[in-house]
Amino acid sequence: MSPRLELRALCRVVVDNDFSGDPDGLLALAHHLLAPSNRVVLVTSSFLNRTLPGPHPTAADGAAVATELVEVVGGPVPLVLAGHDHAFDPADTDLSPAAAAIVEEARRDDPLPLYLVCGGPLTNVAAALRAAPDVAGRLTLLWIGGSLREGVFEYNRDTDPAAAEFVLGLPELAVHQFPLETYRRCAYSIAELEHDVGGAGRLGQWLWTHFTNPPDWVVLGGVWPQGDSPPLLVTALTDESSTYTETPAADGRGLRRVYTDLDFRLLMGDLLARLRLHERDRLPS
């Protein structure tokens, strides 16, 4: 076996997503877990949009499949918790296990910066920040959601618009946003997905299997965007080859960054290499 460069963790990551929906969230979670330069300390699951056709798995269902993935990957095991199965209500003081754990992690003293990566509705994030507004300055939110154009439906924002309005309205919160127009650039053909991911060992096959039974509302036409992966350019790789607009931090205001283009080749190249290395490492010596 060839020698391996040792990479050190540069940040802590909480991964929040609706894991029982579009399986691109599972692909992104696997990548986070495989990348040694970010340390996944918590995984939280959110609810699905009830207006879409077909059955509606719960946040607990999402936590269960995320737990299965964590076990398939192996290695350090982060806590996996579910949020509520309803949209954010600012008057609701009942804190879900997911939101409570986000607060606890944000308050924990650690030399590594904390990134809260959200690839779904901001429900759990909003509940955590409503309960503990003091932690807004202790983390950076990386959100897949919203849109550059007005009047366009965007699933993550519009599944829980009250949560998005509350979270993005907190001036002290640092936010890196990957809007619809940007994350749709992560176009990956289904043939490539089957060949590249499904053919990359046992973990790759596990991931591909979850793409073969898509939710009823997914309409397949040869392409399946891997839109939940872009935050890895910040947490595990580099965003130097991506582009963004930025509003710098000021007194009482966190940095706001909106990505307008990204290095998808770097994202998928790293993921596929890590899947193959994961399989190689599991082979008997």
PDB file of C-alpha atoms in Angstrom:
ATOM      1  CA  MET A   1       0.000   0.000   0.000  1.00  0.00           C
ATOM      2  CA  SER A   2       1.355   3.408  -0.948  1.00  0.00           C
ATOM      3  CA  PRO A   3       2.167   5.895   1.839  1.00  0.00           C
ATOM      4  CA  ARG A   4      -0.638   8.272   2.814  1.00  0.00           C
ATOM      5  CA  LEU A   5      -0.269  11.978   3.528  1.00  0.00           C
ATOM      6  CA  GLU A   6      -1.630  12.859   6.953  1.00  0.00           C
ATOM      7  CA  LEU A   7      -4.282  15.593   6.803  1.00  0.00           C
ATOM      8  CA  ARG A   8      -5.354  17.354   9.973  1.00  0.00           C
ATOM      9  CA  ALA A   9      -8.847  18.539  10.777  1.00  0.00           C
ATOM     10  CA  LEU A  10      -9.239  22.299  10.246  1.00  0.00           C
ATOM     11  CA  CYS A  11     -12.843  22.670  11.385  1.00  0.00           C
ATOM     12  CA  ARG A  12     -15.753  21.042  13.162  1.00  0.00           C
ATOM     13  CA  VAL A  13     -18.893  20.328  11.140  1.00  0.00           C
ATOM     14  CA  VAL A  14     -22.530  19.802  12.032  1.00  0.00           C
ATOM     15  CA  VAL A  15     -24.345  18.295   9.024  1.00  0.00           C
ATOM     16  CA  ASP A  16     -28.087  19.063   8.946  1.00  0.00           C
ATOM     17  CA  ASN A  17     -30.316  17.728   6.146  1.00  0.00           C
ATOM     18  CA  ASP A  18     -33.613  16.039   5.313  1.00  0.00           C
ATOM     19  CA  PHE A  19     -31.883  12.687   4.848  1.00  0.00           C
ATOM     20  CA  SER A  20     -35.059  10.739   4.050  1.00  0.00           C
ATOM     21  CA  GLY A  21     -35.660  12.831   0.906  1.00  0.00           C
ATOM     22  CA  ASP A  22     -33.382  13.404  -2.082  1.00  0.00           C
ATOM     23  CA  PRO A  23     -30.369  11.075  -1.550  1.00  0.00           C
ATOM     24  CA  ASP A  24     -27.887  13.729  -2.684  1.00  0.00           C
ATOM     25  CA  GLY A  25     -27.825  14.625   1.013  1.00  0.00           C
ATOM     26  CA  LEU A  26     -26.514  11.130   1.811  1.00  0.00           C
ATOM     27  CA  LEU A  27     -23.815  11.507  -0.831  1.00  0.00           C
ATOM     28  CA  ALA A  28     -22.704  14.784   0.737  1.00  0.00           C
ATOM     29  CA  LEU A  29     -22.785  13.321   4.256  1.00  0.00           C
ATOM     30  CA  ALA A  30     -20.611  10.393   3.138  1.00  0.00           C
ATOM     31  CA  HIS A  31     -18.125  12.867   1.671  1.00  0.00           C
ATOM     32  CA  HIS A  32     -18.011  14.868   4.918  1.00  0.00           C
ATOM     33  CA  LEU A  33     -17.423  11.664   6.902  1.00  0.00           C
ATOM     34  CA  LEU A  34     -14.648  10.526   4.571  1.00  0.00           C
ATOM     35  CA  ALA A  35     -12.796  13.868   4.499  1.00  0.00           C
ATOM     36  CA  PRO A  36     -10.171  14.072   7.272  1.00  0.00           C
ATOM     37  CA  SER A  37      -9.790  17.848   6.945  1.00  0.00           C
ATOM     38  CA  ASN A  38     -13.196  18.399   8.525  1.00  0.00           C
ATOM     39  CA  ARG A  39     -14.364  16.679  11.707  1.00  0.00           C
ATOM     40  CA  VAL A  40     -18.066  15.767  11.750  1.00  0.00           C
ATOM     41  CA  VAL A  41     -19.233  16.210  15.354  1.00  0.00           C
ATOM     42  CA  LEU A  42     -23.024  15.995  14.896  1.00  0.00           C
ATOM     43  CA  VAL A  43     -25.599  14.959  12.278  1.00  0.00           C
ATOM     44  CA  THR A  44     -29.170  16.299  12.492  1.00  0.00           C
ATOM     45  CA  SER A  45     -32.213  15.427  10.400  1.00  0.00           C
ATOM     46  CA  SER A  46     -35.099  17.704   9.369  1.00  0.00           C
ATOM     47  CA  PHE A  47     -38.614  17.131   8.027  1.00  0.00           C
ATOM     48  CA  LEU A  48     -39.784  16.917   4.394  1.00  0.00           C
ATOM     49  CA  ASN A  49     -42.139  19.227   2.506  1.00  0.00           C
ATOM     50  CA  ARG A  50     -45.643  17.858   3.069  1.00  0.00           C
ATOM     51  CA  THR A  51     -47.032  19.385  -0.135  1.00  0.00           C
ATOM     52  CA  LEU A  52     -45.056  17.034  -2.384  1.00  0.00           C
ATOM     53  CA  PRO A  53     -46.691  13.815  -3.669  1.00  0.00           C
ATOM     54  CA  GLY A  54     -46.065  10.380  -2.213  1.00  0.00           C
ATOM     55  CA  PRO A  55     -45.360   9.180   1.334  1.00  0.00           C
ATOM     56  CA  HIS A  56     -43.661  11.562   3.731  1.00  0.00           C
ATOM     57  CA  PRO A  57     -40.901   9.974   5.804  1.00  0.00           C
ATOM     58  CA  THR A  58     -40.252  11.617   9.143  1.00  0.00           C
ATOM     59  CA  ALA A  59     -37.206  13.388  10.501  1.00  0.00           C
ATOM     60  CA  ALA A  60     -36.628  10.239  12.576  1.00  0.00           C
ATOM     61  CA  ASP A  61     -36.608   8.188   9.362  1.00  0.00           C
ATOM     62  CA  GLY A  62     -33.928  10.519   8.047  1.00  0.00           C
ATOM     63  CA  ALA A  63     -31.905  10.098  11.225  1.00  0.00           C
ATOM     64  CA  ALA A  64     -32.177   6.312  10.877  1.00  0.00           C
ATOM     65  CA  VAL A  65     -30.787   6.232   7.329  1.00  0.00           C
ATOM     66  CA  ALA A  66     -28.041   8.710   8.297  1.00  0.00           C
ATOM     67  CA  THR A  67     -27.126   6.418  11.205  1.00  0.00           C
ATOM     68  CA  GLU A  68     -26.913   3.481   8.807  1.00  0.00           C
ATOM     69  CA  LEU A  69     -24.591   5.468   6.561  1.00  0.00           C
ATOM     70  CA  VAL A  70     -22.362   6.436   9.498  1.00  0.00           C
ATOM     71  CA  GLU A  71     -22.039   2.741  10.363  1.00  0.00           C
ATOM     72  CA  VAL A  72     -21.216   1.784   6.755  1.00  0.00           C
ATOM     73  CA  VAL A  73     -18.472   4.425   6.604  1.00  0.00           C
ATOM     74  CA  GLY A  74     -16.999   3.361   9.946  1.00  0.00           C
ATOM     75  CA  GLY A  75     -14.481   5.366  11.933  1.00  0.00           C
ATOM     76  CA  PRO A  76     -15.450   8.016  14.503  1.00  0.00           C
ATOM     77  CA  VAL A  77     -19.202   7.930  15.132  1.00  0.00           C
ATOM     78  CA  PRO A  78     -20.917  11.326  15.477  1.00  0.00           C
ATOM     79  CA  LEU A  79     -24.205  11.717  17.296  1.00  0.00           C
ATOM     80  CA  VAL A  80     -27.212  11.511  14.933  1.00  0.00           C
ATOM     81  CA  LEU A  81     -30.449  13.184  16.071  1.00  0.00           C
ATOM     82  CA  ALA A  82     -33.835  14.103  14.596  1.00  0.00           C
ATOM     83  CA  GLY A  83     -35.598  17.448  14.657  1.00  0.00           C
ATOM     84  CA  HIS A  84     -39.338  18.151  14.781  1.00  0.00           C
ATOM     85  CA  ASP A  85     -41.706  17.106  11.982  1.00  0.00           C
ATOM     86  CA  HIS A  86     -43.231  20.543  11.612  1.00  0.00           C
ATOM     87  CA  ALA A  87     -42.132  23.938  10.393  1.00  0.00           C
ATOM     88  CA  PHE A  88     -40.470  26.523  12.606  1.00  0.00           C
ATOM     89  CA  ASP A  89     -42.704  28.476  14.966  1.00  0.00           C
ATOM     90  CA  PRO A  90     -40.951  31.342  16.801  1.00  0.00           C
ATOM     91  CA  ALA A  91     -43.425  30.962  19.679  1.00  0.00           C
ATOM     92  CA  ASP A  92     -42.704  27.256  20.165  1.00  0.00           C
ATOM     93  CA  THR A  93     -40.308  26.732  23.073  1.00  0.00           C
ATOM     94  CA  ASP A  94     -40.169  22.929  22.727  1.00  0.00           C
ATOM     95  CA  LEU A  95     -36.601  22.266  21.665  1.00  0.00           C
ATOM     96  CA  SER A  96     -36.015  19.139  19.577  1.00  0.00           C
ATOM     97  CA  PRO A  97     -33.045  16.851  20.338  1.00  0.00           C
ATOM     98  CA  ALA A  98     -31.432  18.067  17.097  1.00  0.00           C
ATOM     99  CA  ALA A  99     -31.743  21.766  17.943  1.00  0.00           C
ATOM    100  CA  ALA A 100     -30.609  21.219  21.536  1.00  0.00           C
ATOM    101  CA  ALA A 101     -27.502  19.375  20.332  1.00  0.00           C
ATOM    102  CA  ILE A 102     -26.655  22.175  17.877  1.00  0.00           C
ATOM    103  CA  VAL A 103     -26.737  24.656  20.760  1.00  0.00           C
ATOM    104  CA  GLU A 104     -24.584  22.406  22.927  1.00  0.00           C
ATOM    105  CA  GLU A 105     -21.956  21.989  20.210  1.00  0.00           C
ATOM    106  CA  ALA A 106     -21.877  25.728  19.471  1.00  0.00           C
ATOM    107  CA  ARG A 107     -21.288  26.493  23.141  1.00  0.00           C
ATOM    108  CA  ARG A 108     -18.510  23.932  23.505  1.00  0.00           C
ATOM    109  CA  ASP A 109     -15.025  25.406  23.733  1.00  0.00           C
ATOM    110  CA  ASP A 110     -12.877  24.022  20.937  1.00  0.00           C
ATOM    111  CA  PRO A 111      -9.974  25.569  18.999  1.00  0.00           C
ATOM    112  CA  LEU A 112     -11.499  24.457  15.707  1.00  0.00           C
ATOM    113  CA  PRO A 113     -14.107  26.773  14.118  1.00  0.00           C
ATOM    114  CA  LEU A 114     -17.637  25.389  13.785  1.00  0.00           C
ATOM    115  CA  TYR A 115     -19.491  25.172  10.467  1.00  0.00           C
ATOM    116  CA  LEU A 116     -23.189  24.348  10.504  1.00  0.00           C
ATOM    117  CA  VAL A 117     -23.861  22.801   7.085  1.00  0.00           C
ATOM    118  CA  CYS A 118     -27.550  22.798   6.162  1.00  0.00           C
ATOM    119  CA  GLY A 119     -28.696  21.127   2.945  1.00  0.00           C
ATOM    120  CA  GLY A 120     -32.422  21.342   3.644  1.00  0.00           C
ATOM    121  CA  PRO A 121     -34.911  23.656   5.335  1.00  0.00           C
ATOM    122  CA  LEU A 122     -33.467  25.798   8.116  1.00  0.00           C
ATOM    123  CA  THR A 123     -35.918  24.436  10.695  1.00  0.00           C
ATOM    124  CA  ASN A 124     -33.407  22.939  13.139  1.00  0.00           C
ATOM    125  CA  VAL A 125     -31.055  25.890  12.730  1.00  0.00           C
ATOM    126  CA  ALA A 126     -33.830  28.393  13.457  1.00  0.00           C
ATOM    127  CA  ALA A 127     -34.990  26.481  16.538  1.00  0.00           C
ATOM    128  CA  ALA A 128     -31.449  26.379  17.911  1.00  0.00           C
ATOM    129  CA  LEU A 129     -30.795  30.086  17.319  1.00  0.00           C
ATOM    130  CA  ARG A 130     -34.187  31.119  18.696  1.00  0.00           C
ATOM    131  CA  ALA A 131     -33.480  29.192  21.900  1.00  0.00           C
ATOM    132  CA  ALA A 132     -29.874  30.422  22.176  1.00  0.00           C
ATOM    133  CA  PRO A 133     -29.284  33.640  20.219  1.00  0.00           C
ATOM    134  CA  ASP A 134     -25.874  33.974  21.887  1.00  0.00           C
ATOM    135  CA  VAL A 135     -24.446  31.140  19.760  1.00  0.00           C
ATOM    136  CA  ALA A 136     -25.027  33.002  16.453  1.00  0.00           C
ATOM    137  CA  GLY A 137     -21.548  34.481  16.742  1.00  0.00           C
ATOM    138  CA  ARG A 138     -19.938  31.123  17.525  1.00  0.00           C
ATOM    139  CA  LEU A 139     -20.571  29.377  14.207  1.00  0.00           C
ATOM    140  CA  THR A 140     -20.778  29.912  10.455  1.00  0.00           C
ATOM    141  CA  LEU A 141     -23.840  28.695   8.567  1.00  0.00           C
ATOM    142  CA  LEU A 142     -23.244  27.074   5.170  1.00  0.00           C
ATOM    143  CA  TRP A 143     -26.677  26.860   3.540  1.00  0.00           C
ATOM    144  CA  ILE A 144     -27.825  25.228   0.332  1.00  0.00           C
ATOM    145  CA  GLY A 145     -30.920  27.268  -0.383  1.00  0.00           C
ATOM    146  CA  GLY A 146     -32.622  30.404  -1.579  1.00  0.00           C
ATOM    147  CA  SER A 147     -32.392  31.881  -5.065  1.00  0.00           C
ATOM    148  CA  LEU A 148     -30.911  34.876  -6.826  1.00  0.00           C
ATOM    149  CA  ARG A 149     -34.110  35.475  -8.793  1.00  0.00           C
ATOM    150  CA  GLU A 150     -37.286  36.632  -7.095  1.00  0.00           C
ATOM    151  CA  GLY A 151     -40.462  34.601  -7.347  1.00  0.00           C
ATOM    152  CA  VAL A 152     -38.713  31.297  -8.055  1.00  0.00           C
ATOM    153  CA  PHE A 153     -39.689  28.230  -6.002  1.00  0.00           C
ATOM    154  CA  GLU A 154     -36.682  26.897  -4.111  1.00  0.00           C
ATOM    155  CA  TYR A 155     -37.339  23.773  -2.074  1.00  0.00           C
ATOM    156  CA  ASN A 156     -35.163  24.382   0.988  1.00  0.00           C
ATOM    157  CA  ARG A 157     -36.315  27.966   1.555  1.00  0.00           C
ATOM    158  CA  ASP A 158     -39.954  27.371   0.688  1.00  0.00           C
ATOM    159  CA  THR A 159     -40.367  24.203   2.753  1.00  0.00           C
ATOM    160  CA  ASP A 160     -39.973  26.411   5.850  1.00  0.00           C
ATOM    161  CA  PRO A 161     -39.972  30.092   4.853  1.00  0.00           C
ATOM    162  CA  ALA A 162     -40.424  31.254   8.455  1.00  0.00           C
ATOM    163  CA  ALA A 163     -37.202  29.484   9.439  1.00  0.00           C
ATOM    164  CA  ALA A 164     -35.301  31.008   6.508  1.00  0.00           C
ATOM    165  CA  GLU A 165     -36.579  34.503   7.310  1.00  0.00           C
ATOM    166  CA  PHE A 166     -35.655  34.167  10.976  1.00  0.00           C
ATOM    167  CA  VAL A 167     -32.152  32.742  10.423  1.00  0.00           C
ATOM    168  CA  LEU A 168     -31.115  35.059   7.598  1.00  0.00           C
ATOM    169  CA  GLY A 169     -32.478  37.996   9.587  1.00  0.00           C
ATOM    170  CA  LEU A 170     -29.927  37.512  12.368  1.00  0.00           C
ATOM    171  CA  PRO A 171     -27.300  40.148  11.518  1.00  0.00           C
ATOM    172  CA  GLU A 172     -24.539  38.695  13.700  1.00  0.00           C
ATOM    173  CA  LEU A 173     -24.705  35.272  12.011  1.00  0.00           C
ATOM    174  CA  ALA A 174     -22.005  34.569   9.401  1.00  0.00           C
ATOM    175  CA  VAL A 175     -23.588  32.899   6.348  1.00  0.00           C
ATOM    176  CA  HIS A 176     -22.152  31.250   3.249  1.00  0.00           C
ATOM    177  CA  GLN A 177     -25.071  30.697   0.871  1.00  0.00           C
ATOM    178  CA  PHE A 178     -25.240  28.415  -2.169  1.00  0.00           C
ATOM    179  CA  PRO A 179     -28.452  29.496  -3.958  1.00  0.00           C
ATOM    180  CA  LEU A 180     -30.497  27.530  -6.488  1.00  0.00           C
ATOM    181  CA  GLU A 181     -28.711  28.961  -9.510  1.00  0.00           C
ATOM    182  CA  THR A 182     -25.352  27.848  -8.085  1.00  0.00           C
ATOM    183  CA  TYR A 183     -26.112  24.417  -6.661  1.00  0.00           C
ATOM    184  CA  ARG A 184     -27.844  23.436  -9.908  1.00  0.00           C
ATOM    185  CA  ARG A 185     -24.412  23.682 -11.513  1.00  0.00           C
ATOM    186  CA  CYS A 186     -23.602  20.381  -9.781  1.00  0.00           C
ATOM    187  CA  ALA A 187     -25.182  18.457 -12.668  1.00  0.00           C
ATOM    188  CA  TYR A 188     -24.146  14.800 -12.753  1.00  0.00           C
ATOM    189  CA  SER A 189     -25.537  12.341 -15.280  1.00  0.00           C
ATOM    190  CA  ILE A 190     -27.303   9.276 -13.910  1.00  0.00           C
ATOM    191  CA  ALA A 191     -25.036   7.067 -16.001  1.00  0.00           C
ATOM    192  CA  GLU A 192     -22.002   8.702 -14.385  1.00  0.00           C
ATOM    193  CA  LEU A 193     -23.598   8.337 -10.959  1.00  0.00           C
ATOM    194  CA  GLU A 194     -24.172   4.603 -11.466  1.00  0.00           C
ATOM    195  CA  HIS A 195     -20.748   3.990 -13.017  1.00  0.00           C
ATOM    196  CA  ASP A 196     -18.600   6.275 -10.858  1.00  0.00           C
ATOM    197  CA  VAL A 197     -20.306   6.117  -7.463  1.00  0.00           C
ATOM    198  CA  GLY A 198     -21.973   2.707  -7.750  1.00  0.00           C
ATOM    199  CA  GLY A 199     -18.724   1.208  -8.972  1.00  0.00           C
ATOM    200  CA  ALA A 200     -16.574   2.659  -6.185  1.00  0.00           C
ATOM    201  CA  GLY A 201     -16.655  -0.184  -3.686  1.00  0.00           C
ATOM    202  CA  ARG A 202     -19.174  -1.214  -1.064  1.00  0.00           C
ATOM    203  CA  LEU A 203     -19.817   2.283   0.257  1.00  0.00           C
ATOM    204  CA  GLY A 204     -20.333   3.585  -3.274  1.00  0.00           C
ATOM    205  CA  GLN A 205     -22.754   0.743  -3.969  1.00  0.00           C
ATOM    206  CA  TRP A 206     -24.680   1.553  -0.761  1.00  0.00           C
ATOM    207  CA  LEU A 207     -24.994   5.174  -1.891  1.00  0.00           C
ATOM    208  CA  TRP A 208     -26.050   4.234  -5.443  1.00  0.00           C
ATOM    209  CA  THR A 209     -28.732   1.869  -4.100  1.00  0.00           C
ATOM    210  CA  HIS A 210     -30.373   4.824  -2.368  1.00  0.00           C
ATOM    211  CA  PHE A 211     -30.620   6.609  -5.715  1.00  0.00           C
ATOM    212  CA  THR A 212     -32.448   3.651  -7.303  1.00  0.00           C
ATOM    213  CA  ASN A 213     -35.618   4.201  -5.250  1.00  0.00           C
ATOM    214  CA  PRO A 214     -36.164   7.957  -5.585  1.00  0.00           C
ATOM    215  CA  PRO A 215     -38.992   9.885  -3.883  1.00  0.00           C
ATOM    216  CA  ASP A 216     -42.223  10.106  -5.918  1.00  0.00           C
ATOM    217  CA  TRP A 217     -41.639  13.802  -6.640  1.00  0.00           C
ATOM    218  CA  VAL A 218     -38.239  13.261  -8.305  1.00  0.00           C
ATOM    219  CA  VAL A 219     -38.610  13.388 -12.108  1.00  0.00           C
ATOM    220  CA  LEU A 220     -35.639  11.745 -13.809  1.00  0.00           C
ATOM    221  CA  GLY A 221     -34.380  12.954 -17.174  1.00  0.00           C
ATOM    222  CA  GLY A 222     -30.819  11.691 -17.374  1.00  0.00           C
ATOM    223  CA  VAL A 223     -29.316  14.095 -14.837  1.00  0.00           C
ATOM    224  CA  TRP A 224     -29.330  14.129 -11.026  1.00  0.00           C
ATOM    225  CA  PRO A 225     -27.816  17.314  -9.548  1.00  0.00           C
ATOM    226  CA  GLN A 226     -25.627  16.698  -6.497  1.00  0.00           C
ATOM    227  CA  GLY A 227     -26.644  20.015  -5.005  1.00  0.00           C
ATOM    228  CA  ASP A 228     -25.906  19.247  -1.355  1.00  0.00           C
ATOM    229  CA  SER A 229     -22.156  18.831  -1.912  1.00  0.00           C
ATOM    230  CA  PRO A 230     -20.891  22.446  -2.407  1.00  0.00           C
ATOM    231  CA  PRO A 231     -20.269  23.227   1.314  1.00  0.00           C
ATOM    232  CA  LEU A 232     -17.432  20.687   1.229  1.00  0.00           C
ATOM    233  CA  LEU A 233     -15.479  23.241  -0.796  1.00  0.00           C
ATOM    234  CA  VAL A 234     -15.417  25.315   2.396  1.00  0.00           C
ATOM    235  CA  THR A 235     -15.132  22.640   5.086  1.00  0.00           C
ATOM    236  CA  ALA A 236     -12.917  19.994   3.514  1.00  0.00           C
ATOM    237  CA  LEU A 237     -11.334  21.329   0.311  1.00  0.00           C
ATOM    238  CA  THR A 238     -10.986  24.930  -0.880  1.00  0.00           C
ATOM    239  CA  ASP A 239     -13.233  27.591  -2.388  1.00  0.00           C
ATOM    240  CA  GLU A 240     -10.296  29.355  -4.068  1.00  0.00           C
ATOM    241  CA  SER A 241     -11.417  27.992  -7.462  1.00  0.00           C
ATOM    242  CA  SER A 242     -15.033  29.061  -6.888  1.00  0.00           C
ATOM    243  CA  THR A 243     -16.519  32.549  -7.133  1.00  0.00           C
ATOM    244  CA  TYR A 244     -18.747  34.506  -4.776  1.00  0.00           C
ATOM    245  CA  THR A 245     -19.926  37.936  -3.781  1.00  0.00           C
ATOM    246  CA  GLU A 246     -19.285  39.047  -0.242  1.00  0.00           C
ATOM    247  CA  THR A 247     -20.424  41.520   2.368  1.00  0.00           C
ATOM    248  CA  PRO A 248     -17.559  41.748   4.902  1.00  0.00           C
ATOM    249  CA  ALA A 249     -18.149  41.433   8.614  1.00  0.00           C
ATOM    250  CA  ALA A 250     -18.591  44.678  10.517  1.00  0.00           C
ATOM    251  CA  ASP A 251     -19.476  45.701  14.065  1.00  0.00           C
ATOM    252  CA  GLY A 252     -22.334  43.412  15.108  1.00  0.00           C
ATOM    253  CA  ARG A 253     -22.654  41.884  11.640  1.00  0.00           C
ATOM    254  CA  GLY A 254     -21.320  38.560  10.435  1.00  0.00           C
ATOM    255  CA  LEU A 255     -19.738  37.988   7.045  1.00  0.00           C
ATOM    256  CA  ARG A 256     -22.257  37.191   4.287  1.00  0.00           C
ATOM    257  CA  ARG A 257     -21.072  35.321   1.205  1.00  0.00           C
ATOM    258  CA  VAL A 258     -23.164  34.186  -1.796  1.00  0.00           C
ATOM    259  CA  TYR A 259     -21.529  31.687  -4.150  1.00  0.00           C
ATOM    260  CA  THR A 260     -22.161  32.262  -7.849  1.00  0.00           C
ATOM    261  CA  ASP A 261     -19.984  29.497  -9.332  1.00  0.00           C
ATOM    262  CA  LEU A 262     -18.152  26.511  -7.909  1.00  0.00           C
ATOM    263  CA  ASP A 263     -15.539  23.892  -8.705  1.00  0.00           C
ATOM    264  CA  PHE A 264     -17.677  20.790  -9.215  1.00  0.00           C
ATOM    265  CA  ARG A 265     -14.802  18.841 -10.744  1.00  0.00           C
ATOM    266  CA  LEU A 266     -12.865  19.211  -7.489  1.00  0.00           C
ATOM    267  CA  LEU A 267     -15.897  18.113  -5.463  1.00  0.00           C
ATOM    268  CA  MET A 268     -16.650  14.946  -7.417  1.00  0.00           C
ATOM    269  CA  GLY A 269     -13.011  14.099  -8.072  1.00  0.00           C
ATOM    270  CA  ASP A 270     -12.290  14.141  -4.347  1.00  0.00           C
ATOM    271  CA  LEU A 271     -15.429  12.172  -3.465  1.00  0.00           C
ATOM    272  CA  LEU A 272     -14.750   9.393  -5.982  1.00  0.00           C
ATOM    273  CA  ALA A 273     -11.110   9.119  -4.924  1.00  0.00           C
ATOM    274  CA  ARG A 274     -12.131   8.904  -1.270  1.00  0.00           C
ATOM    275  CA  LEU A 275     -14.707   6.197  -2.029  1.00  0.00           C
ATOM    276  CA  ARG A 276     -12.032   4.135  -3.801  1.00  0.00           C
ATOM    277  CA  LEU A 277      -9.503   4.704  -1.009  1.00  0.00           C
ATOM    278  CA  HIS A 278     -12.137   3.719   1.559  1.00  0.00           C
ATOM    279  CA  GLU A 279     -12.667   0.431  -0.289  1.00  0.00           C
ATOM    280  CA  ARG A 280      -8.912  -0.151  -0.619  1.00  0.00           C
ATOM    281  CA  ASP A 281      -8.405   0.408   3.089  1.00  0.00           C
ATOM    282  CA  ARG A 282     -11.039  -2.233   3.877  1.00  0.00           C
ATOM    283  CA  LEU A 283      -9.370  -4.939   1.774  1.00  0.00           C
ATOM    284  CA  PRO A 284      -7.351  -7.556   3.699  1.00  0.00           C
ATOM    285  CA  SER A 285      -3.635  -6.836   3.582  1.00  0.00           C
TER     286      SER A 285
END
